[in-house]
Amino acid sequence: QKEVEQNSGPLSVPEGAIASLNCTYSDRVSQSFFWYRQYSGKSPELIMSIYSNGDKEDGRFTAQLNKASQYVSLLIRDSQPSDSATYLCAVNIYAGNQFYFGTGTSLTVIP
Amino acid sequence: GAGVSQSPRYKVAKRGQDVALRCDPISGHVSLFWYQQALGQGPEFLTYFQNEAQLDKSGLPSDRFFAERPEGSVSTLKIQRTQQEDSAVYLCASSLGQGKGWYEQYFGPGTRLTVT
């Protein structure tokens, strides 16, 4: 079992809709969780970090963490064509220096 | 301010050649990470530095891979006797390594290595 699992997609949503991206992780002691956006041919760009159970909002983005279910998600409200990219979930194990990335979910926002 | 920079951006090596990839992290960032990203995959952890100390190199795929950060700033990833399976994008990331944002990593543009 991989440490971080994501649905590779592709996920397509119409412009203005909510895009929901999901990620599960295997290590129960994981403490830090991150969402990155990666445009084709570019490097990952940090969108959000989340460390505690619950929701964290930043503009159109909301990260949700449920440690009991080992699940982290990213909601993108009012999706725009410029949001079309691959979204990577990353997990850091407590007191460890290794970060595990999922394979990413490809999102397309249709104008 | 300036972000993470990497050089070269592209490198073509013949099988068996040695290559050196450079990373210049964000000024003041204590932590530095190297990743390997194959096409269609997420980044795979290679190694981690805190200042000049290499605290974790468990992700290096073989003893042909070597990384250093002698003065706690610029880092070099060296691959000896390159093989075709080494073809990938090599990403460097840095983070504050202290306080809030300890683990929030900022990536450089990457070096695309092609071994022929």
XYZ file of C-alpha atoms in Angstrom, chain B residues 34-105:
72
model
C 15.809 16.780 -3.152
C 13.120 14.878 -5.040
C 12.958 12.830 -8.214
C 9.818 13.105 -10.319
C 9.078 10.682 -13.121
C 6.503 11.532 -15.760
C 2.974 11.200 -14.427
C 4.123 10.556 -10.872
C 4.395 12.601 -7.726
C 7.804 13.701 -6.431
C 9.761 10.939 -4.688
C 11.861 11.938 -1.694
C 15.611 11.510 -2.142
C 17.362 13.306 0.690
C 17.072 16.027 3.324
C 19.499 18.572 4.769
C 19.215 20.732 7.815
C 21.848 23.397 7.324
C 24.942 21.458 6.206
C 23.929 18.208 7.876
C 22.427 15.500 5.707
C 19.909 14.064 8.132
C 18.156 11.645 5.829
C 19.375 10.042 2.631
C 17.141 7.015 2.712
C 15.501 7.886 -0.604
C 18.677 7.876 -2.686
C 18.112 4.973 -5.106
C 21.694 3.736 -5.254
C 25.224 4.541 -4.192
C 25.644 6.316 -7.530
C 23.650 9.190 -6.043
C 25.378 11.614 -3.732
C 24.273 14.971 -2.311
C 26.079 17.647 -0.367
C 25.457 21.073 1.125
C 28.852 21.991 2.555
C 28.122 25.528 3.743
C 24.470 25.142 4.546
C 23.184 27.025 1.531
C 23.800 25.791 -2.029
C 23.393 22.064 -2.550
C 24.614 19.747 -5.273
C 23.136 16.414 -6.276
C 25.642 14.261 -8.106
C 24.823 11.168 -10.103
C 27.702 8.965 -11.145
C 27.690 6.602 -14.127
C 24.219 7.676 -15.204
C 21.742 5.042 -16.370
C 18.637 5.425 -18.501
C 16.419 4.870 -15.484
C 17.883 8.036 -13.965
C 16.013 10.099 -16.562
C 13.562 12.255 -14.616
C 13.002 15.757 -13.309
C 15.052 16.473 -10.212
C 13.378 18.939 -7.901
C 14.897 20.858 -5.053
C 12.773 22.417 -2.311
C 13.571 24.504 0.725
C 11.674 25.392 3.863
C 12.236 27.604 6.884
C 12.993 24.631 9.094
C 11.930 26.519 12.179
C 8.828 28.052 13.692
C 5.651 28.430 11.731
C 6.081 27.125 8.229
C 8.732 24.676 9.355
C 7.738 22.123 6.755
C 6.186 24.309 4.081
C 8.367 23.596 1.113
